[in-house]
PDB file of C-alpha atoms and ligand atoms in Angstrom:
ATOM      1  CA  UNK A   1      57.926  20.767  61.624  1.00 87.00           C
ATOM      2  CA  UNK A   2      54.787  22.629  60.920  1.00 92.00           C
ATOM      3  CA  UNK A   3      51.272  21.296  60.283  1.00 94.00           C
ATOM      4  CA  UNK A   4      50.420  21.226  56.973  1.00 93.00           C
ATOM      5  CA  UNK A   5      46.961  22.083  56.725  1.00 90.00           C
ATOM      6  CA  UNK A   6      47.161  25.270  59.979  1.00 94.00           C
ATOM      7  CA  UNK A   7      50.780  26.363  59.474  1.00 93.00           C
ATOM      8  CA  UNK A   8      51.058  25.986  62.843  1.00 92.00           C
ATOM      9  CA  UNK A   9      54.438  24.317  64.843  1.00 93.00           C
ATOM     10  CA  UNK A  10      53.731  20.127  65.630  1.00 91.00           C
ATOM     11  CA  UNK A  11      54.278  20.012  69.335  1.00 86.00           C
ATOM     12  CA  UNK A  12      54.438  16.524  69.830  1.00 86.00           C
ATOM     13  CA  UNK A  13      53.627  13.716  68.047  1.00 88.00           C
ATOM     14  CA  UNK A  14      52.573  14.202  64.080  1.00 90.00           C
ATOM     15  CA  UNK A  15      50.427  12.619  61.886  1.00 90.00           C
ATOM     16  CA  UNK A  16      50.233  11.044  58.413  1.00 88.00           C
ATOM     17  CA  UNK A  17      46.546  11.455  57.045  1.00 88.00           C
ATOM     18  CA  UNK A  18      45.380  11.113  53.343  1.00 85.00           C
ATOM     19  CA  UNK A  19      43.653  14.306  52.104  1.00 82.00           C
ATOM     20  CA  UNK A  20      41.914  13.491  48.810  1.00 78.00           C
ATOM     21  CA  UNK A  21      44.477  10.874  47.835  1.00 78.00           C
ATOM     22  CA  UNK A  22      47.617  12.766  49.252  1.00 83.00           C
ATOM     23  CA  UNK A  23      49.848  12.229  52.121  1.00 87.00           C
ATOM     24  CA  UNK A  24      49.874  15.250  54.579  1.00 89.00           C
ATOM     25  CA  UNK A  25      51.857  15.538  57.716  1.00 91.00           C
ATOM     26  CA  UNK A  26      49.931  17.501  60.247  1.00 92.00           C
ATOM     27  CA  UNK A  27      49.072  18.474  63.755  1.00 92.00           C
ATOM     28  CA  UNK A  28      46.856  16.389  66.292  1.00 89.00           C
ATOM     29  CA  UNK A  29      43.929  18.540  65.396  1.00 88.00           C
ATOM     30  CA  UNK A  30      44.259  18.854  62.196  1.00 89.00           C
ATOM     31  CA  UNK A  31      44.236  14.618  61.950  1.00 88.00           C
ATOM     32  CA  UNK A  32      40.557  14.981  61.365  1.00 86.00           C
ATOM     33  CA  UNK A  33      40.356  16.498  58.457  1.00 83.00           C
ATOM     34  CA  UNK A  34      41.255  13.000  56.591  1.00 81.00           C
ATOM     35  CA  UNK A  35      41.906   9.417  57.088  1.00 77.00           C
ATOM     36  CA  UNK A  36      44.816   8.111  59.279  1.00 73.00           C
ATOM     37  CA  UNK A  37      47.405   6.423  57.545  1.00 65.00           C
ATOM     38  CA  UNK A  38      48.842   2.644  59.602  1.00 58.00           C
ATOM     39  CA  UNK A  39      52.578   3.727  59.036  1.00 54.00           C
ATOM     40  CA  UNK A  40      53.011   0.168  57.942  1.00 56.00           C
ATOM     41  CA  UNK A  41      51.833   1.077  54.540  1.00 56.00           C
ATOM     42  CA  UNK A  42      53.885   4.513  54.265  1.00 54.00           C
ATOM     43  CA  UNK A  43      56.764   1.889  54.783  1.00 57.00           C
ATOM     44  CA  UNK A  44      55.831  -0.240  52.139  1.00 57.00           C
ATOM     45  CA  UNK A  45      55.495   2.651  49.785  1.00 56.00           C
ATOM     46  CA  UNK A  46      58.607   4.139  50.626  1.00 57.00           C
ATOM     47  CA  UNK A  47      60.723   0.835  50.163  1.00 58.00           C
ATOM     48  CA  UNK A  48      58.865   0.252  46.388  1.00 56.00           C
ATOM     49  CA  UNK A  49      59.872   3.635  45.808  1.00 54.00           C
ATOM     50  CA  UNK A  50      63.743   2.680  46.392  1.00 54.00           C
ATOM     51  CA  UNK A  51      63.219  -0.212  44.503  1.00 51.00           C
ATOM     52  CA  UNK A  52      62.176   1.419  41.325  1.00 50.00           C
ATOM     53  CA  UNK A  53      64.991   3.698  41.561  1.00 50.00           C
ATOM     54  CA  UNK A  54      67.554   1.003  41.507  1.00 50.00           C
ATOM     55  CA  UNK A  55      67.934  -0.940  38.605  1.00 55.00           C
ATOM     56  CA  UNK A  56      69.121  -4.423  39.976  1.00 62.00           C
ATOM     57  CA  UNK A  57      68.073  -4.577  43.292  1.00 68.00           C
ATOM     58  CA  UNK A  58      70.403  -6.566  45.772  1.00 71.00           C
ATOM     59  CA  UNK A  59      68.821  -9.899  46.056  1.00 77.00           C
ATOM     60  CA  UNK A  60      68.677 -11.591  49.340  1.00 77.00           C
ATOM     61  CA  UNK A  61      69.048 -15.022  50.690  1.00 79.00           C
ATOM     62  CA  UNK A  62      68.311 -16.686  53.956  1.00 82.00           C
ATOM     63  CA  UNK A  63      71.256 -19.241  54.881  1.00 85.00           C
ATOM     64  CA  UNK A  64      71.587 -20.413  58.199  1.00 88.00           C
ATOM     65  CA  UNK A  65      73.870 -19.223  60.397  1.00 89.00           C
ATOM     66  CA  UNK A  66      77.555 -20.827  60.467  1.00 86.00           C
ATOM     67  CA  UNK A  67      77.498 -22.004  63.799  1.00 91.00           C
ATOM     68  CA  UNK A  68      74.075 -23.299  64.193  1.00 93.00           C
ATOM     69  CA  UNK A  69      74.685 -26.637  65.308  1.00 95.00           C
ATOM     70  CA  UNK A  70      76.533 -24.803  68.344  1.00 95.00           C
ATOM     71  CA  UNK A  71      73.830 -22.304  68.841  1.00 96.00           C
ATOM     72  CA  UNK A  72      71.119 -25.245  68.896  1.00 96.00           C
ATOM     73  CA  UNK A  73      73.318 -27.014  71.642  1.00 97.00           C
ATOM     74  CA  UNK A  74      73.532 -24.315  73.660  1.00 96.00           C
ATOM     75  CA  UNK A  75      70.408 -22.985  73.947  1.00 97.00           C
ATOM     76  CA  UNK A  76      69.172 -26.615  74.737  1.00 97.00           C
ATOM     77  CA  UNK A  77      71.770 -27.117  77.707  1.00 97.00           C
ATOM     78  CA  UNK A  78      71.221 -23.454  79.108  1.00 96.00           C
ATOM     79  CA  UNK A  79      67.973 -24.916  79.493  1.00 97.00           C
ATOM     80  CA  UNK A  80      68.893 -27.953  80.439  1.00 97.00           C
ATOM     81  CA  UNK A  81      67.480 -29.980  78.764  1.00 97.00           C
ATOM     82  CA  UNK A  82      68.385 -33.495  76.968  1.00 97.00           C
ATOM     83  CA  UNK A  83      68.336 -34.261  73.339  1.00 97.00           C
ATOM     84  CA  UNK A  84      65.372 -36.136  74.051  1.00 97.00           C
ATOM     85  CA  UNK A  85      63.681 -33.708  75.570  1.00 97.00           C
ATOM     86  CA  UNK A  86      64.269 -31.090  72.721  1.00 97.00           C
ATOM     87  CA  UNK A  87      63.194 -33.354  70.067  1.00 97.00           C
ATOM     88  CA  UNK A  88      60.090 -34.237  71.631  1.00 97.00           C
ATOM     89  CA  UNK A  89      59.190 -30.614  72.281  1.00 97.00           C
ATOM     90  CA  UNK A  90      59.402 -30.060  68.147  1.00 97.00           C
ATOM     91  CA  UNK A  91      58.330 -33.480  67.774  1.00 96.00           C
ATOM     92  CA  UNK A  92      61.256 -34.827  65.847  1.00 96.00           C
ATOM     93  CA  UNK A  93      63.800 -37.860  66.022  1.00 96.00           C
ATOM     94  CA  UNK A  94      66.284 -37.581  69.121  1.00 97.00           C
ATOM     95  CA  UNK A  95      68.458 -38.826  66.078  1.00 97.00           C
ATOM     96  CA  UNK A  96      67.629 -35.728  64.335  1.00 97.00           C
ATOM     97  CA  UNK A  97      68.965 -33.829  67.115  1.00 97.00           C
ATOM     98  CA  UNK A  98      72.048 -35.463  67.733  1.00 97.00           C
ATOM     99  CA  UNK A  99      73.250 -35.113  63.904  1.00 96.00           C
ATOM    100  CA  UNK A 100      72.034 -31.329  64.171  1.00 96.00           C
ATOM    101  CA  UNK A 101      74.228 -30.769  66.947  1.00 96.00           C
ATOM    102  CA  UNK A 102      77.167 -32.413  65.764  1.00 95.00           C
ATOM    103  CA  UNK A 103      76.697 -30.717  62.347  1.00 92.00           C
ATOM    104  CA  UNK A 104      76.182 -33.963  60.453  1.00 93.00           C
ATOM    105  CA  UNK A 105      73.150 -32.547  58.509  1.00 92.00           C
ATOM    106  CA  UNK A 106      71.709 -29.337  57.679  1.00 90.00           C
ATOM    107  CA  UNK A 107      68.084 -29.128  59.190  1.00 92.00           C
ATOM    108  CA  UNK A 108      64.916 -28.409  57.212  1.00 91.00           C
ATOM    109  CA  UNK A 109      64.094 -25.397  56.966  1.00 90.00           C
ATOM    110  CA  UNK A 110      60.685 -26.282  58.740  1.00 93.00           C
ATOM    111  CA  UNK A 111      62.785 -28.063  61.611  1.00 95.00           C
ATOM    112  CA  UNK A 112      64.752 -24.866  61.930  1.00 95.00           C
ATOM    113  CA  UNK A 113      61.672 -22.503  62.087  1.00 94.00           C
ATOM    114  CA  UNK A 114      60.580 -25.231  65.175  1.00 96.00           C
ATOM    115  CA  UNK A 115      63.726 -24.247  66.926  1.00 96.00           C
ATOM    116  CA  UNK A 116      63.740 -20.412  65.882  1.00 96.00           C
ATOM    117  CA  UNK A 117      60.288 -20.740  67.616  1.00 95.00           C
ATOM    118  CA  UNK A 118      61.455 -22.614  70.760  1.00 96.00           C
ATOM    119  CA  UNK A 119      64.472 -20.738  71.602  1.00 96.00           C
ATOM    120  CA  UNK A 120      63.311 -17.738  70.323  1.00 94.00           C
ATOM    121  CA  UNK A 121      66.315 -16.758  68.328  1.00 94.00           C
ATOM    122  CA  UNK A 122      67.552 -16.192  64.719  1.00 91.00           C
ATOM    123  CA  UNK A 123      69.327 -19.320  63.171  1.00 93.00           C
ATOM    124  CA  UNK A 124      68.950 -17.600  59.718  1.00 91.00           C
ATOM    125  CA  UNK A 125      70.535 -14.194  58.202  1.00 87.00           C
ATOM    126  CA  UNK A 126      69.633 -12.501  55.609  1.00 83.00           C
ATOM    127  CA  UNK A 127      72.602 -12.286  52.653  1.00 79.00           C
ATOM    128  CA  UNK A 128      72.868 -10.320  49.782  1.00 76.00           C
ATOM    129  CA  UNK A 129      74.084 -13.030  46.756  1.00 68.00           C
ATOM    130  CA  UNK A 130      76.596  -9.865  45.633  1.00 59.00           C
ATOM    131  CA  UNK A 131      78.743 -10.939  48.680  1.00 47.00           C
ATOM    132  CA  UNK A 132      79.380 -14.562  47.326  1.00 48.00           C
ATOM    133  CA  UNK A 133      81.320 -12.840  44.429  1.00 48.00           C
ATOM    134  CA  UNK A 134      83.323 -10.467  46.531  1.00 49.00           C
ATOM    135  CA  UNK A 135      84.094 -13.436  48.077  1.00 47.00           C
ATOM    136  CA  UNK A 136      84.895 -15.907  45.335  1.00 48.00           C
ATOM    137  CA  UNK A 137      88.659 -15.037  45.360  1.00 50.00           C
ATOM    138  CA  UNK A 138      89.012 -17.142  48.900  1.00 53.00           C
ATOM    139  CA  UNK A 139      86.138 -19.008  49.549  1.00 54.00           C
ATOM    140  CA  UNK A 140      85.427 -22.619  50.239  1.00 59.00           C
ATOM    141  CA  UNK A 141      81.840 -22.726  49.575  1.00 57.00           C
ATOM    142  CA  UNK A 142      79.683 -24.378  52.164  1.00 60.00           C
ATOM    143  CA  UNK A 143      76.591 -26.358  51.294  1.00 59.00           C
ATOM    144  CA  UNK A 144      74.286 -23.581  51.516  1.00 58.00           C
ATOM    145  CA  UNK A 145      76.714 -21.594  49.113  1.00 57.00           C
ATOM    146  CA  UNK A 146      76.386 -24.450  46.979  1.00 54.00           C
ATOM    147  CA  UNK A 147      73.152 -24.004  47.106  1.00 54.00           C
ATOM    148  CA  UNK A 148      73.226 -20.330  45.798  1.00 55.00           C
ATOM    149  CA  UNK A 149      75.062 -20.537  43.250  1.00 53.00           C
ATOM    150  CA  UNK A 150      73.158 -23.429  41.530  1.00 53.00           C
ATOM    151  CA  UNK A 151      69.564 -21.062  42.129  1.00 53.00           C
ATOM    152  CA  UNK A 152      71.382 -17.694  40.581  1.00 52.00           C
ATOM    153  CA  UNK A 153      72.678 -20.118  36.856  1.00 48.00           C
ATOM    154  CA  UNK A 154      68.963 -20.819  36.190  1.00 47.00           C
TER     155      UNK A 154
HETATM  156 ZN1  LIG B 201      47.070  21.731  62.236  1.00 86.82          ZN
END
């Protein structure tokens, strides 16, 4: 790759500066000559860019993994600790707990974020709504399907 403002080869790393309101890729020296773009915001601009191009972007939900209730119990025991002890960490019921782990309810989201925290692991997934009607052939929905559905009719 070769520096845009010398012509010369980019040993090494390269930079994204803004030169009078345009993006520039050049050399280490060369950097000075304008303002240092944080590559979070090339990101950002790259990603609306995408957007735009598609018409209907794929929406996305976040749904809790299938086998939470398992992944909760597990991570508590590895640690070994008892329900008690967990639910006084993210200061919630022992009760609470117990019907997590044995699937009877589906936490709050703000109970799950606790635990994401804790354990420091995903308990959501991100899923793009098109896959519930590939799906809808052979599916039994599950509560959080339920849940889709009902948000995508309004
Ligand atoms: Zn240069």
């Amino acid at each position: 790759m070769e520096c845009e403002i010398c012509g010369k080869e980019i040993k090494g790393r390269s930079y994204t500066i803004l030169v009078e309101g345009s993006e520039m890729i050049v050399c280490s020296k060369c950097k000075e000559f304008g303002s240092e773009k944080p590559i979070t915001e090339i990101k950002k601009i790259k990603l609306k860019k995408k957007v735009n191009q598609t018409q209907k972007p794929i929406e996305f939900v976040e749904e809790l993994v299938e086998n939470f209730s398992q992944i909760i119990r597990r991570e508590r025991e590895k640690r070994g600790w008892s329900q008690a002890e967990l639910a006084k960490k993210i200061q919630e019921k022992e009760s609470l707990i117990r019907k997590i782990e044995n699937g009877e309810i589906t936490p709050e989201p703000e109970v799950v974020e606790k635990l994401e925290k804790l354990f420091d692991i995903k308990l959501r997934e991100k899923v793009p709504e098109v896959k519930l009607e590939m799906k809808k052939s052979n599916f039994t929905p599950t509560l959080g399907d339920v849940v889709v559905i009902k948000k995508k009719k309004k």
